[in-house]
mmCIF file of C-alpha atoms (C1' of nucleotides) in Angstrom:
data_model
loop_
_atom_site.group_PDB
_atom_site.id
_atom_site.type_symbol
_atom_site.label_atom_id
_atom_site.label_comp_id
_atom_site.label_asym_id
_atom_site.label_seq_id
_atom_site.Cartn_x
_atom_site.Cartn_y
_atom_site.Cartn_z
ATOM 1 C CA MET M 1 -10.897 13.073 -6.139
ATOM 2 C CA ASP M 2 -7.775 12.662 -3.906
ATOM 3 C CA GLU M 3 -5.789 15.298 -5.775
ATOM 4 C CA ARG M 4 -2.772 17.159 -4.318
ATOM 5 C CA GLN M 5 -1.521 20.409 -5.649
ATOM 6 C CA VAL M 6 2.218 21.397 -5.440
ATOM 7 C CA GLY M 7 3.223 24.533 -7.199
ATOM 8 C CA SER M 8 1.599 24.526 -10.665
ATOM 9 C CA LEU M 9 1.543 20.743 -10.718
ATOM 10 C CA THR M 10 -1.411 18.475 -9.819
ATOM 11 C CA PHE M 11 -0.830 14.898 -8.568
ATOM 12 C CA ARG M 12 -3.280 11.953 -8.219
ATOM 13 C CA LEU M 13 -1.706 9.127 -6.121
ATOM 14 C CA ASP M 14 -3.344 5.773 -5.189
ATOM 15 C CA LEU M 15 -2.075 2.293 -3.923
ATOM 16 C CA SER M 16 -2.440 0.532 -7.426
ATOM 17 C CA GLN M 17 1.215 1.452 -8.318
ATOM 18 C CA PRO M 18 4.361 2.297 -6.614
ATOM 19 C CA LEU M 19 4.284 5.821 -5.503
ATOM 20 C CA TYR M 20 7.635 6.926 -7.049
ATOM 21 C CA GLU M 21 6.388 5.433 -10.449
ATOM 22 C CA GLN M 22 3.145 7.564 -10.321
ATOM 23 C CA ILE M 23 5.039 10.651 -9.524
ATOM 24 C CA LEU M 24 7.519 9.911 -12.296
ATOM 25 C CA LYS M 25 4.751 9.293 -14.956
ATOM 26 C CA GLN M 26 2.817 12.367 -13.996
ATOM 27 C CA MET M 27 6.060 14.584 -13.931
ATOM 28 C CA ARG M 28 6.883 13.041 -17.494
ATOM 29 C CA SER M 29 3.316 13.842 -18.756
ATOM 30 C CA ALA M 30 3.671 17.427 -17.369
ATOM 31 C CA ILE M 31 6.994 17.982 -19.149
ATOM 32 C CA ALA M 32 6.093 16.442 -22.377
ATOM 33 C CA LYS M 33 2.759 18.381 -22.686
ATOM 34 C CA GLY M 34 4.714 21.602 -21.803
ATOM 35 C CA GLU M 35 2.755 22.269 -18.467
ATOM 36 C CA ILE M 36 6.218 22.953 -17.020
ATOM 37 C CA ALA M 37 8.336 25.407 -19.096
ATOM 38 C CA LEU M 38 11.755 24.447 -20.187
ATOM 39 C CA GLY M 39 14.569 25.450 -17.661
ATOM 40 C CA GLU M 40 11.999 25.780 -14.890
ATOM 41 C CA LYS M 41 12.664 24.920 -11.395
ATOM 42 C CA ILE M 42 10.605 22.029 -10.037
ATOM 43 C CA PRO M 43 9.473 21.729 -6.414
ATOM 44 C CA SER M 44 12.431 20.497 -4.096
ATOM 45 C CA VAL M 45 12.484 16.964 -2.830
ATOM 46 C CA ARG M 46 11.476 17.911 0.595
ATOM 47 C CA GLU M 47 8.690 20.331 -0.498
ATOM 48 C CA MET M 48 7.279 17.864 -2.821
ATOM 49 C CA ALA M 49 7.385 15.100 -0.184
ATOM 50 C CA HIS M 50 5.632 17.247 2.305
ATOM 51 C CA ALA M 51 2.971 18.370 -0.215
ATOM 52 C CA LEU M 52 2.270 14.744 -1.383
ATOM 53 C CA LYS M 53 2.479 13.308 2.103
ATOM 54 C CA VAL M 54 5.254 11.004 1.117
ATOM 55 C CA ASN M 55 8.809 10.186 2.258
ATOM 56 C CA PRO M 56 11.586 12.333 0.726
ATOM 57 C CA ASN M 57 13.388 9.187 -0.416
ATOM 58 C CA THR M 58 10.369 8.221 -2.548
ATOM 59 C CA VAL M 59 10.393 11.752 -4.295
ATOM 60 C CA SER M 60 14.258 11.352 -4.812
ATOM 61 C CA HIS M 61 13.687 8.090 -6.382
ATOM 62 C CA ALA M 62 11.397 9.428 -9.109
ATOM 63 C CA TYR M 63 13.559 12.649 -9.459
ATOM 64 C CA GLN M 64 16.699 10.391 -10.251
ATOM 65 C CA GLU M 65 14.699 8.462 -12.803
ATOM 66 C CA LEU M 66 13.638 11.979 -14.387
ATOM 67 C CA GLU M 67 17.305 12.687 -14.794
ATOM 68 C CA ARG M 68 18.216 9.328 -16.223
ATOM 69 C CA ASP M 69 15.527 10.137 -18.858
ATOM 70 C CA GLY M 70 17.323 13.381 -19.574
ATOM 71 C CA LEU M 71 14.448 15.514 -18.763
ATOM 72 C CA THR M 72 16.001 17.241 -15.767
ATOM 73 C CA GLU M 73 19.335 18.698 -14.687
ATOM 74 C CA THR M 74 20.188 18.694 -11.150
ATOM 75 C CA ARG M 75 22.400 21.568 -9.665
ATOM 76 C CA ARG M 76 23.981 20.868 -6.335
ATOM 77 C CA GLY M 77 22.634 23.152 -3.769
ATOM 78 C CA GLN M 78 20.227 24.926 -6.136
ATOM 79 C CA GLY M 79 17.499 22.216 -7.002
ATOM 80 C CA THR M 80 16.208 20.219 -9.949
ATOM 81 C CA PHE M 81 15.387 21.961 -13.277
ATOM 82 C CA ILE M 82 13.651 21.012 -16.468
ATOM 83 C CA THR M 83 16.103 20.536 -19.417
ATOM 84 C CA THR M 84 16.534 23.625 -21.629
ATOM 85 C CA SER M 85 16.721 21.385 -24.654
ATOM 86 C CA ARG M 86 13.379 21.289 -26.418
ATOM 87 C CA GLU M 87 14.681 18.687 -28.725
ATOM 88 C CA ARG M 88 15.506 16.358 -25.869
ATOM 89 C CA VAL M 89 11.928 16.640 -24.572
ATOM 90 C CA GLN M 90 10.469 15.977 -28.078
ATOM 91 C CA GLN M 91 12.535 13.139 -28.553
ATOM 92 C CA PHE M 92 11.527 11.507 -25.261
ATOM 93 C CA ARG M 93 7.966 12.034 -26.093
ATOM 94 C CA ARG M 94 8.346 10.366 -29.496
ATOM 95 C CA GLU M 95 10.226 7.333 -27.872
ATOM 96 C CA LEU M 96 7.728 6.849 -25.214
ATOM 97 C CA ALA M 97 4.675 7.086 -27.577
ATOM 98 C CA GLU M 98 6.543 4.602 -30.027
ATOM 99 C CA ARG M 99 7.004 2.212 -27.076
ATOM 100 C CA LEU M 100 3.515 2.578 -25.959
ATOM 101 C CA LEU M 101 2.188 2.036 -29.535
ATOM 102 C CA ALA M 102 4.415 -1.161 -30.038
ATOM 103 C CA ASP M 103 3.337 -2.608 -26.820
ATOM 104 C CA PHE M 104 -0.313 -1.888 -27.586
ATOM 105 C CA VAL M 105 -0.096 -3.539 -31.055
ATOM 106 C CA ALA M 106 1.854 -6.584 -29.876
ATOM 107 C CA GLN M 107 -0.883 -7.238 -27.223
ATOM 108 C CA MET M 108 -3.643 -6.910 -29.544
ATOM 109 C CA GLN M 109 -1.910 -9.159 -31.990
ATOM 110 C CA SER M 110 -1.445 -11.783 -29.277
ATOM 111 C CA LEU M 111 -5.225 -11.857 -29.182
ATOM 112 C CA GLY M 112 -5.415 -12.495 -32.830
ATOM 113 C CA TYR M 113 -6.304 -9.042 -33.926
ATOM 114 C CA THR M 114 -4.894 -7.870 -37.409
ATOM 115 C CA TRP M 115 -3.660 -4.781 -38.340
ATOM 116 C CA ASP M 116 -6.779 -3.680 -40.041
ATOM 117 C CA GLU M 117 -8.894 -4.676 -37.075
ATOM 118 C CA ILE M 118 -6.679 -2.765 -34.732
ATOM 119 C CA GLU M 119 -7.168 0.431 -36.883
ATOM 120 C CA ARG M 120 -10.931 -0.063 -36.953
ATOM 121 C CA CYS M 121 -11.104 -0.519 -33.294
ATOM 122 C CA LEU M 122 -9.304 2.796 -32.658
ATOM 123 C CA HIS M 123 -11.383 4.577 -35.186
ATOM 124 C CA THR M 124 -14.539 3.304 -33.687
ATOM 125 C CA LYS M 125 -13.480 4.488 -30.297
ATOM 126 C CA LYS M 126 -12.450 7.844 -31.580
ATOM 127 C CA LYS M 127 -15.957 8.425 -32.861
ATOM 128 C CA GLU M 128 -17.603 7.249 -29.706
ATOM 129 C CA ALA M 129 -15.341 9.595 -27.729
ATOM 130 C CA THR M 130 -15.633 12.687 -29.913
ATOM 131 C CA VAL M 131 -19.415 12.290 -29.808
ATOM 132 C CA HIS M 132 -19.897 12.574 -26.091
ATOM 133 C CA GLY M 133 -17.217 15.167 -24.836
ATOM 134 C CA ARG M 134 -15.817 17.775 -27.037
ATOM 135 C CA ASN M 135 -12.391 17.398 -25.296
ATOM 136 C CA GLY M 136 -11.557 14.335 -27.136
ATOM 137 C CA GLY M 137 -11.792 12.167 -24.154
ATOM 138 C CA ALA M 138 -8.806 13.807 -22.513
ATOM 139 C CA LEU M 139 -10.636 15.042 -19.482
ATOM 140 C CA MET Y 1 14.984 -18.631 -27.343
ATOM 141 C CA ASP Y 2 13.994 -20.167 -23.756
ATOM 142 C CA GLU Y 3 10.858 -21.766 -25.048
ATOM 143 C CA ARG Y 4 9.032 -24.544 -23.441
ATOM 144 C CA GLN Y 5 6.675 -27.016 -24.988
ATOM 145 C CA VAL Y 6 3.838 -28.513 -23.032
ATOM 146 C CA GLY Y 7 1.240 -30.448 -24.832
ATOM 147 C CA SER Y 8 0.374 -28.315 -27.944
ATOM 148 C CA LEU Y 9 1.138 -25.041 -26.124
ATOM 149 C CA THR Y 10 4.426 -23.051 -26.166
ATOM 150 C CA PHE Y 11 5.422 -20.957 -23.292
ATOM 151 C CA ARG Y 12 8.339 -18.311 -23.057
ATOM 152 C CA LEU Y 13 8.877 -17.262 -19.322
ATOM 153 C CA ASP Y 14 11.517 -14.737 -18.173
ATOM 154 C CA LEU Y 15 12.075 -12.628 -15.031
ATOM 155 C CA SER Y 16 10.530 -9.327 -16.021
ATOM 156 C CA GLN Y 17 7.033 -10.302 -14.767
ATOM 157 C CA PRO Y 18 5.514 -12.514 -12.239
ATOM 158 C CA LEU Y 19 5.629 -16.123 -13.421
ATOM 159 C CA TYR Y 20 2.050 -16.749 -13.067
ATOM 160 C CA GLU Y 21 1.085 -13.686 -14.922
ATOM 161 C CA GLN Y 22 3.079 -14.712 -17.800
ATOM 162 C CA ILE Y 23 1.391 -18.304 -17.702
ATOM 163 C CA LEU Y 24 -2.073 -16.536 -17.368
ATOM 164 C CA LYS Y 25 -1.384 -14.015 -20.310
ATOM 165 C CA GLN Y 26 -0.067 -16.618 -22.609
ATOM 166 C CA MET Y 27 -2.929 -19.186 -21.803
ATOM 167 C CA ARG Y 28 -5.475 -16.297 -22.432
ATOM 168 C CA SER Y 29 -3.914 -15.708 -25.785
ATOM 169 C CA ALA Y 30 -3.866 -19.273 -26.808
ATOM 170 C CA ILE Y 31 -7.609 -19.545 -25.743
ATOM 171 C CA ALA Y 32 -8.570 -16.242 -27.542
ATOM 172 C CA LYS Y 33 -6.806 -17.211 -30.685
ATOM 173 C CA GLY Y 34 -8.360 -20.616 -30.590
ATOM 174 C CA GLU Y 35 -5.092 -22.518 -30.453
ATOM 175 C CA ILE Y 36 -6.889 -24.589 -27.739
ATOM 176 C CA ALA Y 37 -10.199 -26.066 -28.804
ATOM 177 C CA LEU Y 38 -13.298 -25.321 -26.878
ATOM 178 C CA GLY Y 39 -14.021 -27.860 -24.084
ATOM 179 C CA GLU Y 40 -10.444 -29.233 -24.442
ATOM 180 C CA LYS Y 41 -8.547 -30.378 -21.371
ATOM 181 C CA ILE Y 42 -5.413 -28.365 -20.504
ATOM 182 C CA PRO Y 43 -2.473 -29.991 -18.896
ATOM 183 C CA SER Y 44 -2.687 -30.609 -15.245
ATOM 184 C CA VAL Y 45 -1.203 -28.410 -12.626
ATOM 185 C CA ARG Y 46 1.643 -30.814 -11.791
ATOM 186 C CA GLU Y 47 2.382 -31.565 -15.395
ATOM 187 C CA MET Y 48 2.460 -28.077 -16.486
ATOM 188 C CA ALA Y 49 4.712 -27.267 -13.460
ATOM 189 C CA HIS Y 50 7.037 -29.936 -14.074
ATOM 190 C CA ALA Y 51 7.218 -28.932 -17.941
ATOM 191 C CA LEU Y 52 7.835 -25.291 -17.084
ATOM 192 C CA LYS Y 53 10.202 -26.057 -14.115
ATOM 193 C CA VAL Y 54 7.952 -24.003 -11.901
ATOM 194 C CA ASN Y 55 6.261 -24.634 -8.722
ATOM 195 C CA PRO Y 56 2.754 -26.176 -8.765
ATOM 196 C CA ASN Y 57 1.370 -23.502 -6.613
ATOM 197 C CA THR Y 58 2.357 -20.894 -9.424
ATOM 198 C CA VAL Y 59 0.620 -22.767 -11.894
ATOM 199 C CA SER Y 60 -2.434 -23.152 -9.690
ATOM 200 C CA HIS Y 61 -2.500 -19.356 -9.289
ATOM 201 C CA ALA Y 62 -2.659 -18.940 -12.860
ATOM 202 C CA TYR Y 63 -5.295 -21.543 -13.424
ATOM 203 C CA GLN Y 64 -7.548 -20.049 -10.855
ATOM 204 C CA GLU Y 65 -7.226 -16.656 -12.455
ATOM 205 C CA LEU Y 66 -8.331 -18.373 -15.858
ATOM 206 C CA GLU Y 67 -11.413 -19.768 -14.023
ATOM 207 C CA ARG Y 68 -12.172 -16.218 -12.617
ATOM 208 C CA ASP Y 69 -12.189 -14.996 -16.180
ATOM 209 C CA GLY Y 70 -14.625 -17.723 -17.108
ATOM 210 C CA LEU Y 71 -12.432 -19.112 -19.648
ATOM 211 C CA THR Y 72 -11.946 -22.504 -17.966
ATOM 212 C CA GLU Y 73 -14.101 -24.895 -15.751
ATOM 213 C CA THR Y 74 -12.549 -27.157 -13.260
ATOM 214 C CA ARG Y 75 -13.943 -30.639 -12.440
ATOM 215 C CA ARG Y 76 -12.741 -32.109 -9.279
ATOM 216 C CA GLY Y 77 -10.585 -35.249 -9.875
ATOM 217 C CA GLN Y 78 -10.660 -34.791 -13.527
ATOM 218 C CA GLY Y 79 -8.832 -31.614 -14.496
ATOM 219 C CA THR Y 80 -9.320 -28.215 -16.022
ATOM 220 C CA PHE Y 81 -11.099 -27.744 -19.261
ATOM 221 C CA ILE Y 82 -11.541 -24.785 -21.682
ATOM 222 C CA THR Y 83 -15.015 -23.404 -21.389
ATOM 223 C CA THR Y 84 -17.408 -24.830 -24.080
ATOM 224 C CA SER Y 85 -19.014 -21.368 -24.670
ATOM 225 C CA ARG Y 86 -17.639 -19.743 -27.720
ATOM 226 C CA GLU Y 87 -19.539 -16.639 -26.814
ATOM 227 C CA ARG Y 88 -17.756 -16.391 -23.332
ATOM 228 C CA VAL Y 89 -14.411 -16.549 -25.257
ATOM 229 C CA GLN Y 90 -15.353 -13.967 -27.691
ATOM 230 C CA GLN Y 91 -16.682 -11.756 -25.155
ATOM 231 C CA PHE Y 92 -13.624 -11.924 -23.059
ATOM 232 C CA ARG Y 93 -11.465 -11.154 -26.049
ATOM 233 C CA ARG Y 94 -13.518 -8.066 -26.822
ATOM 234 C CA GLU Y 95 -13.477 -6.889 -23.209
ATOM 235 C CA LEU Y 96 -9.619 -7.298 -23.046
ATOM 236 C CA ALA Y 97 -9.152 -5.619 -26.284
ATOM 237 C CA GLU Y 98 -11.289 -2.729 -25.128
ATOM 238 C CA ARG Y 99 -9.284 -2.333 -21.993
ATOM 239 C CA LEU Y 100 -6.006 -2.444 -23.815
ATOM 240 C CA LEU Y 101 -7.284 0.112 -26.210
ATOM 241 C CA ALA Y 102 -8.572 2.557 -23.458
ATOM 242 C CA ASP Y 103 -5.354 2.192 -21.589
ATOM 243 C CA PHE Y 104 -3.146 2.911 -24.604
ATOM 244 C CA VAL Y 105 -5.267 6.078 -25.680
ATOM 245 C CA ALA Y 106 -5.166 7.420 -22.086
ATOM 246 C CA GLN Y 107 -1.518 7.039 -21.904
ATOM 247 C CA MET Y 108 -0.932 8.685 -25.352
ATOM 248 C CA GLN Y 109 -3.255 11.667 -24.432
ATOM 249 C CA SER Y 110 -1.387 12.043 -21.197
ATOM 250 C CA LEU Y 111 1.581 12.831 -23.433
ATOM 251 C CA GLY Y 112 -0.422 15.308 -25.401
ATOM 252 C CA TYR Y 113 -1.349 13.290 -28.450
ATOM 253 C CA THR Y 114 -4.671 14.024 -30.209
ATOM 254 C CA TRP Y 115 -7.058 11.439 -31.570
ATOM 255 C CA ASP Y 116 -5.843 12.388 -35.040
ATOM 256 C CA GLU Y 117 -2.245 11.966 -34.152
ATOM 257 C CA ILE Y 118 -2.621 8.734 -32.492
ATOM 258 C CA GLU Y 119 -4.479 7.341 -35.561
ATOM 259 C CA ARG Y 120 -1.852 8.629 -37.872
ATOM 260 C CA CYS Y 121 0.983 7.023 -35.591
ATOM 261 C CA LEU Y 122 -0.736 3.707 -35.778
ATOM 262 C CA HIS Y 123 -1.303 3.893 -39.504
ATOM 263 C CA THR Y 124 2.373 4.700 -40.115
ATOM 264 C CA LYS Y 125 3.617 1.882 -37.997
ATOM 265 C CA LYS Y 126 1.225 -0.653 -39.830
ATOM 266 C CA LYS Y 127 2.773 0.574 -43.129
ATOM 267 C CA GLU Y 128 6.242 0.070 -41.684
ATOM 268 C CA ALA Y 129 5.474 -3.348 -40.483
ATOM 269 C CA THR Y 130 3.655 -4.556 -43.462
ATOM 270 C CA VAL Y 131 6.634 -3.673 -45.701
ATOM 271 C CA HIS Y 132 9.180 -5.808 -43.918
ATOM 272 C CA GLY Y 133 7.576 -8.985 -42.830
ATOM 273 C CA ARG Y 134 4.460 -10.528 -44.282
ATOM 274 C CA ASN Y 135 3.112 -11.772 -41.073
ATOM 275 C CA GLY Y 136 2.178 -8.293 -39.956
ATOM 276 C CA GLY Y 137 4.832 -8.126 -37.294
ATOM 277 C CA ALA Y 138 3.334 -10.835 -35.129
ATOM 278 C CA LEU Y 139 6.350 -12.990 -35.129
ATOM 279 C "C1'" DT Q 1 30.876 34.196 7.705
ATOM 280 C "C1'" DG Q 2 26.785 31.547 8.894
ATOM 281 C "C1'" DG Q 3 22.266 29.624 8.303
ATOM 282 C "C1'" DA Q 4 18.913 27.999 5.344
ATOM 283 C "C1'" DG Q 5 17.834 25.295 1.595
ATOM 284 C "C1'" DT Q 6 19.453 22.259 -2.153
ATOM 285 C "C1'" DG Q 7 20.284 16.996 -3.901
ATOM 286 C "C1'" DT Q 8 22.361 12.765 -2.263
ATOM 287 C "C1'" DA Q 9 23.805 8.769 0.571
ATOM 288 C "C1'" DT Q 10 23.416 5.510 4.333
ATOM 289 C "C1'" DT Q 11 21.360 2.350 7.638
ATOM 290 C "C1'" DA Q 12 17.595 0.414 9.643
ATOM 291 C "C1'" DT Q 13 13.023 -1.285 9.888
ATOM 292 C "C1'" DA Q 14 8.611 -2.827 8.024
ATOM 293 C "C1'" DT Q 15 5.453 -4.427 4.718
ATOM 294 C "C1'" DC Q 16 3.816 -6.851 0.596
ATOM 295 C "C1'" DA Q 17 3.895 -9.817 -3.589
ATOM 296 C "C1'" DC Q 18 5.943 -13.518 -5.388
ATOM 297 C "C1'" DT Q 19 8.001 -18.025 -5.275
ATOM 298 C "C1'" DT Q 20 9.379 -22.313 -3.604
ATOM 299 C "C1'" DA Q 21 8.767 -26.445 -0.568
ATOM 300 C "C1'" DA Q 22 6.439 -30.001 1.681
ATOM 301 C "C1'" DT Q 23 2.092 -31.760 3.051
ATOM 302 C "C1'" DA Q 24 -2.536 -32.983 3.241
ATOM 303 C "C1'" DC Q 25 -7.415 -33.498 1.853
ATOM 304 C "C1'" DA Q 26 -11.513 -34.735 -1.288
ATOM 305 C "C1'" DC Q 27 -12.622 -36.009 -5.523
ATOM 306 C "C1'" DT Q 28 -12.861 -39.206 -10.031
ATOM 307 C "C1'" DT Q 29 -11.319 -42.675 -12.831
ATOM 308 C "C1'" DG Q 30 -9.802 -47.381 -14.255
ATOM 309 C "C1'" DC O 1 -7.472 -49.595 -4.186
ATOM 310 C "C1'" DA O 2 -4.137 -46.821 -6.567
ATOM 311 C "C1'" DA O 3 -3.193 -43.052 -9.556
ATOM 312 C "C1'" DG O 4 -4.270 -38.780 -10.844
ATOM 313 C "C1'" DT O 5 -7.121 -34.470 -10.415
ATOM 314 C "C1'" DG O 6 -7.635 -29.407 -8.170
ATOM 315 C "C1'" DT O 7 -7.196 -27.361 -3.847
ATOM 316 C "C1'" DA O 8 -5.655 -25.812 0.807
ATOM 317 C "C1'" DT O 9 -2.234 -25.017 4.322
ATOM 318 C "C1'" DT O 10 1.996 -23.725 6.672
ATOM 319 C "C1'" DA O 11 6.672 -22.309 6.330
ATOM 320 C "C1'" DA O 12 10.544 -20.044 4.302
ATOM 321 C "C1'" DG O 13 13.046 -17.055 1.504
ATOM 322 C "C1'" DT O 14 13.693 -13.066 -1.888
ATOM 323 C "C1'" DG O 15 13.129 -8.536 -3.741
ATOM 324 C "C1'" DA O 16 10.721 -4.222 -4.528
ATOM 325 C "C1'" DT O 17 8.559 -0.726 -2.012
ATOM 326 C "C1'" DA O 18 8.183 2.765 1.540
ATOM 327 C "C1'" DT O 19 9.301 4.950 5.838
ATOM 328 C "C1'" DA O 20 12.377 6.914 9.298
ATOM 329 C "C1'" DA O 21 16.327 9.188 11.011
ATOM 330 C "C1'" DT O 22 20.796 10.963 9.931
ATOM 331 C "C1'" DA O 23 24.598 12.961 7.715
ATOM 332 C "C1'" DC O 24 27.306 15.205 4.011
ATOM 333 C "C1'" DA O 25 28.604 18.627 0.404
ATOM 334 C "C1'" DC O 26 27.027 22.074 -2.046
ATOM 335 C "C1'" DT O 27 24.956 26.978 -3.238
ATOM 336 C "C1'" DC O 28 22.717 30.995 -2.180
ATOM 337 C "C1'" DC O 29 22.040 35.222 0.468
ATOM 338 C "C1'" DA O 30 21.394 38.120 4.463
#
DNA sequence: TGGAGTGTATTATATCACTTAATACACTTG
DNA sequence: CAAGTGTATTAAGTGATATAATACACTCCA
């Protein structure tokens, strides 16, 4: 499965995307889902780099994007911490979901799908997924 | 708007994505939506390159991907033609939509959204879009 | 106070995808 | 035979990505 544990987090890295982007996305998900508590310290750049067998610069790149997102706060000499603002995390989650939804709909419409057809596709897939596994297809 | 006409097609190119990918996607859309008739000849590599102010190699790259998709057939010395198989086009459209849907759902679930929440988001956005413009938000 | 651990910045090197350019070839049509 | 097709090749340049090796300023704690 090529999974790597670091602290309470689990990462899956491959070569299909930039490494820093994969780290970034998986950190965003962990924060959005509350898998890391608000205000909690995340692994240091060097610790993360060592655990993921990746260059510290690459981890640093991802961490700086997280701060640009407003999801983390960095304290010089101390480390990087998840923001304490629950509102900020919720807002980010909403905005990202909104972007994903808009992109998805735009692409479906570029193939000639109508709103009703898109809704029907989603509903069909939901029923397919919830029949097989009880976890809603998440895992 | 930075749009370029070539034959009956309209292209919009920017620098946010590889040029060959943008050409590829917009050709796929045109074929899937039936904006180009089955069996019809598409502009030659050189003509398209000149019209889009792009290198012939870049257009050729996109055209070869189209053939890999099974959406076009190339006849040496004659040109590139849309497949005559309506079934092939429909199948491609379905498969691409299926992929888009699966990716979208996976990303939403990675943010902690449930199936019901995803369905509600889509339905809300549909109502927002159909209130404003009558074209369903496509243009 | 000093050492260890923080994030950050810098410079250098290497690789890869993408793009352009200039040719060349085999094929088909008129 | 000439013009137009797709295709292949070689070369060059650019930018993003990643690694490596240092260095610096900061904070904490023994």
